[in-house]
Amino acid sequence: MSHPLQVLLVRQPTTDESLRLARVLAHAGHGPAVMPVVGQLMRWTVSADRQFTSTIDHLIVVHRAAPRPDGESVTLASLADADMVLVGLFGTERGTKPGGTLSARPTAGRTEAETNEAVRLALAAIKAEMPSHLDPETSFIMYASCPTPILDYIIKEMPLLWDDHLYEMYASDKAPTQFGVHMGSSWVEEQTGETFFVDRIRVSDIDYMLAEKTVDYEFDYLEFITQTYPFTELNCMIRAFPKGVDPATALHEQGEPAAWVTTHHDFSIALLATRDKFRRRKLAAKCVEVVSHLQIEFMRTHFLAVFDDGAMPPHSFGFLKDGNDASVRTMESCGFRKVDGHRFKWIGIKPSSI
């Protein structure tokens, strides 16, 4: 028997609630499509600065669970995976920027009408939770990392103030091993005599990263995803040291930033870039190899209860801008494959129109 859709709202979810939902999503066996939400739930349990981004202040689950006996409320602990139609994460960054993400549950038998109704209910719940001091005419930033039908429905049905580029999801459950590089690796470039060294990203590197960025990130966000835990363990910088300089004894400032990658707040690959003068040396692919190992090992080690039964192994994943053929070639050379039907877009929705 099918039951009407309902909204379960959890304000400031606890670590146990976040990890339990992450476990349910992973154990459902839906593969990398649920990793953006699983990643954000995991980040919420380990980040020292929970309020920096707006992803997990509120948790919304649209479900079709049967009423509980004796008036007992439905909780995350009582919800089965099959009952969940949509999972939404919502918050307000620094009290001024409302934002969030929605992810449909790809359970067999779900109809388009039911999914669309779940999106409508989730957006209405988000609107109701928005702080009263926020301007209802100001856009709600939807980090729409979700199956394509949800994205298409939001774009078609919501009066958008703006939208951004389309990104395709690429993922792999096996970190590449073709180069054999890891944190602390070094090698000498035969043609130039330069020594390349795999290091961590430092604050002094962020200006170089800002000069190469293709998305309008600010300094403080880059500082957050490189200098705060757990991201301090999930990034790499390849530095080029002049001929004759040994990285083991040199100051890191003697090494020029050449290529880098870090990890977004949802555990996806972030800001992969190579400076022009260092291109065509496979440095970006080596960065991906290093960070993929770090991400998968971190998830496996710190979130054993989420991935312990092997229903869904931890994935390294990222979103590549549609038409960015160079990055696609790099990721595919590292064993990443496109996740069909799962895309990403930043979208501005006017809350008063929801």
C-alpha positions as a printed Julia matrix, in Angstrom:
354×3 Matrix{Float64}:
  0.0    0.0     0.0
  1.35   3.4    -0.95
  1.17   6.2     1.62
  1.07   9.98    1.07
  4.41  11.75    1.0
  5.48  13.37    4.24
  8.42  15.55    5.29
 10.71  14.61    8.14
 12.72  17.65    9.26
 15.75  17.26   11.54
 17.27  20.51   12.78
 20.97  20.34   13.61
 21.28  16.56   13.16
 23.52  14.79   15.62
 26.59  12.81   14.64
 24.7    9.56   15.19
 21.78  10.72   13.02
 24.07  11.86   10.22
 26.11   8.66   10.24
 23.02   6.48   10.37
 21.53   8.16    7.32
 24.87   7.93    5.5
 24.94   4.21    6.3
 21.38   3.69    5.01
 22.19   5.47    1.75
 25.44   3.55    1.25
 23.96   0.17    2.17
 21.11   0.66   -0.29
 23.64  -0.13   -3.02
 22.81   2.79   -5.3
 26.45   3.47   -6.14
 28.22   6.79   -6.59
 25.02   8.79   -7.26
 24.46   9.1    -3.5
 28.08  10.0    -2.67
 27.56  13.82   -2.62
 25.0   13.46    0.16
 26.94  10.71    1.95
 30.06  12.87    1.74
 28.34  15.89    3.27
 26.89  13.77    6.06
 30.34  12.37    6.81
 31.96  15.81    6.73
 29.41  17.06    9.22
 30.57  14.44   11.73
 34.28  15.36   11.6
 34.52  19.04   10.66
 35.69  21.35   13.41
 33.77  24.24   11.82
 30.27  22.97   11.17
 28.83  26.37   10.37
 31.19  27.41    7.6
 29.06  26.09    4.76
 25.33  25.78    4.53
 25.02  22.1     3.77
 23.97  20.33    6.96
 22.28  22.84    9.26
 18.97  21.09    8.53
 18.21  17.65    7.17
 15.01  17.01    5.2
 13.76  13.56    4.19
 10.63  13.27    2.07
  9.23   9.79    2.63
  6.17   7.62    2.23
  6.41   5.63    5.46
  3.28   4.26    7.06
  2.0    6.06   10.16
  3.63   4.83   13.36
  1.49   3.05   15.98
  0.09   4.97   18.95
  0.95   8.35   17.44
  4.7    7.68   17.54
  6.62  10.09   15.29
  8.62   8.89   12.31
 12.34   9.3    12.95
 15.53   8.7    11.0
 15.99   5.55   13.03
 12.59   4.19   11.99
 12.78   5.06    8.28
 13.64   2.31    5.84
 15.56   3.07    2.66
 12.61   2.05    0.5
 10.46   4.7     2.2
 12.82   7.57    1.32
 11.95   9.46   -1.85
 14.29  12.41   -1.48
 16.99  13.64    0.9
 17.64  17.36    1.25
 20.3   19.31    3.13
 19.79  22.96    3.97
 21.38  25.76    5.97
 22.3   29.42    6.03
 25.91  30.39    5.48
 26.92  32.97    8.11
 23.3   33.94    8.58
 23.08  35.67    5.2
 23.16  33.13    2.37
 20.49  30.42    2.29
 21.53  27.33    0.37
 21.18  23.58    0.11
 21.06  20.48   -2.04
 18.51  17.83   -2.98
 19.16  14.23   -3.94
 16.49  11.85   -5.18
 16.51   8.26   -4.02
 16.91   6.11   -7.15
 14.66   3.31   -5.9
 13.0    1.15   -8.52
  9.36   1.91   -9.16
  9.49   5.58   -8.22
  7.36   7.65  -10.58
  8.26  11.02  -12.04
  5.14  12.55  -10.48
  6.11  11.27   -7.04
  9.65  12.62   -7.37
  8.38  16.01   -8.54
  5.97  16.18   -5.6
  8.84  15.31   -3.25
 10.9   18.2    -4.67
  7.97  20.57   -4.19
  7.46  19.46   -0.58
 11.18  19.73    0.19
 11.46  23.25   -1.23
  8.35  24.32    0.72
  9.89  22.92    3.92
 13.14  24.77    3.21
 11.25  28.02    2.64
  9.39  27.58    5.94
 12.69  27.11    7.78
 14.44  30.14    6.34
 15.23  32.77    8.99
 12.68  35.59    8.98
 15.33  38.3     8.6
 16.32  37.04    5.15
 14.92  38.89    2.15
 12.39  36.57    0.41
 13.35  38.16   -2.9
 16.99  37.1    -2.48
 17.9   33.9    -4.23
 18.08  30.6    -2.46
 21.26  28.94   -3.73
 20.5   25.38   -4.75
 23.6   23.22   -5.02
 21.75  20.9    -7.36
 23.88  17.78   -7.28
 21.13  15.39   -8.19
 19.68  13.05  -10.8
 18.91  14.79  -14.06
 15.07  14.57  -13.76
 15.15  16.64  -10.54
 17.41  19.19  -12.15
 15.16  19.4   -15.2
 12.05  19.74  -13.01
 13.52  22.58  -10.93
 14.68  24.46  -14.03
 11.28  24.04  -15.69
  8.99  24.71  -12.72
 10.88  27.21  -10.55
 11.25  30.88  -11.6
 15.07  31.02  -11.62
 16.95  34.22  -10.91
 20.07  32.66  -12.39
 21.72  29.36  -13.16
 25.29  28.35  -13.83
 27.19  25.87  -15.95
 26.21  22.22  -16.16
 28.61  19.65  -14.69
 28.79  15.91  -15.26
 29.63  13.51  -12.43
 32.68  11.22  -12.72
 33.49   8.58  -10.12
 35.7    5.59   -9.33
 35.79   3.16   -6.41
 39.43   2.33   -7.1
 42.2    4.87   -6.74
 44.54   4.87   -9.79
 47.99   3.33   -9.47
 49.54   4.05  -12.87
 52.16   6.51  -11.57
 52.84   5.05   -8.14
 52.89   8.51   -6.55
 51.83   9.37   -3.01
 52.3   12.1    -0.44
 56.06  12.74   -0.19
 56.89  11.32   -3.65
 59.53  13.09   -5.73
 61.03  12.66   -9.21
 63.45  14.51  -11.47
 62.32  15.89  -14.84
 64.96  14.71  -17.29
 64.65  17.61  -19.71
 64.82  20.45  -17.18
 66.52  18.85  -14.18
 63.71  20.15  -11.95
 62.62  18.0    -9.03
 58.87  17.62   -8.55
 57.66  16.93   -5.02
 54.19  15.97   -3.73
 53.35  18.17   -0.76
 50.34  19.57    1.11
 48.63  22.8     0.06
 49.66  25.72    2.27
 48.01  29.09    2.87
 50.75  30.75    0.8
 49.63  28.64   -2.2
 46.07  29.96   -2.28
 46.89  33.05   -4.33
 48.27  30.76   -7.05
 45.07  28.71   -6.88
 42.89  31.8    -7.16
 44.78  32.84  -10.3
 43.93  29.5   -11.97
 40.37  28.94  -10.72
 37.53  28.53  -13.21
 34.76  29.01  -10.6
 34.3   32.2    -8.58
 35.47  30.83   -5.22
 36.68  33.26   -2.58
 39.89  33.07   -0.57
 38.11  32.0     2.62
 36.46  29.0     0.96
 39.77  27.82   -0.48
 41.33  28.28    2.94
 38.49  26.23    4.44
 38.91  23.28    2.02
 42.7   23.2     2.34
 43.55  24.31    5.88
 40.79  22.83    8.08
 40.27  19.22    9.09
 39.51  16.84    7.42
 40.56  18.63    4.22
 44.11  19.12    5.51
 44.48  15.37    4.89
 42.71  15.33    1.52
 44.71  17.65   -0.75
 48.02  17.74   -2.58
 50.32  20.28   -4.16
 53.02  19.27   -6.65
 55.94  21.7    -6.33
 58.76  22.19   -8.84
 62.18  22.73   -7.26
 65.04  24.2    -9.32
 67.75  21.92  -10.67
 70.09  20.82   -7.92
 67.71  21.68   -5.05
 66.75  18.75   -2.84
 63.15  19.06   -1.55
 64.12  17.0     1.51
 66.39  19.76    2.77
 64.97  22.84    1.02
 62.34  25.23    2.32
 58.96  24.63    0.72
 59.0   28.24   -0.54
 61.8   27.22   -2.9
 59.35  24.93   -4.67
 57.1   26.63   -7.2
 53.44  25.51   -7.21
 52.92  23.48  -10.38
 49.67  21.49  -10.02
 47.19  20.82   -7.26
 43.86  19.36   -6.2
 41.85  19.39   -3.0
 38.47  18.21   -1.67
 35.13  20.05   -1.53
 32.87  20.03    1.54
 30.97  17.02    0.09
 34.23  15.03   -0.34
 34.3   15.55   -4.11
 37.49  16.39   -6.01
 38.01  20.15   -6.1
 40.03  22.77   -7.97
 42.12  20.41  -10.09
 44.53  22.65  -12.0
 47.96  22.81  -13.61
 49.75  26.07  -14.3
 50.42  26.74  -17.99
 54.21  26.4   -17.79
 53.88  22.89  -16.29
 51.29  21.42  -18.64
 51.69  18.21  -20.66
 53.63  16.44  -17.91
 50.65  14.48  -16.5
 50.87  16.42  -13.25
 47.07  16.77  -12.97
 46.65  12.99  -13.29
 49.28  12.48  -10.6
 47.39  14.86   -8.32
 44.2   12.88   -8.89
 46.03   9.63   -8.1
 47.37  11.02   -4.81
 44.11  12.55   -3.6
 41.93   9.62   -4.72
 44.0    7.34   -2.49
 43.74   9.8     0.4
 39.96  10.2     0.02
 39.14   6.49   -0.3
 41.46   5.52    2.55
 40.07   8.3     4.76
 36.48   7.18    4.17
 37.33   3.53    4.67
 39.25   4.24    7.9
 37.04   6.85    9.54
 33.64   5.6     8.4
 33.94   1.83    8.64
 30.34   1.53    9.84
 29.14   3.27    6.66
 30.99   1.04    4.2
 31.67  -2.13    6.19
 29.4   -4.55    4.34
 30.71  -3.71    0.87
 27.26  -2.88   -0.54
 28.77   0.37   -1.78
 32.52   0.93   -1.49
 33.76   4.48   -0.9
 34.13   6.4    -4.16
 36.38   9.22   -5.21
 34.28  11.51   -7.4
 34.08  14.92   -8.96
 31.94  17.12  -11.21
 33.44  18.29  -14.51
 32.11  21.26  -16.43
 30.33  20.2   -19.6
 32.76  20.7   -22.49
 35.92  20.6   -20.37
 37.52  17.93  -22.53
 40.97  18.24  -20.97
 39.71  17.44  -17.47
 37.55  14.63  -18.83
 40.6   13.06  -20.47
 42.57  13.4   -17.24
 39.87  11.81  -15.09
 39.18   9.02  -17.59
 42.91   8.25  -17.79
 42.76   7.75  -14.01
 39.91   5.23  -14.29
 37.01   7.6   -13.55
 33.81   7.09  -15.52
 30.8    9.33  -16.08
 27.81   8.59  -13.87
 24.96   8.74  -16.37
 21.9   10.7   -15.33
 23.59  12.53  -12.44
 24.55  16.15  -12.94
 25.43  19.27  -10.98
 24.37  22.89  -11.3
 24.32  25.98   -9.14
 20.84  27.5    -9.31
 19.34  30.66   -7.8
 15.7   30.28   -6.75
 13.65  33.19   -5.37
 12.24  31.89   -2.06
  9.07  33.98   -2.41
  8.22  32.0    -5.57
  8.44  28.57   -3.93
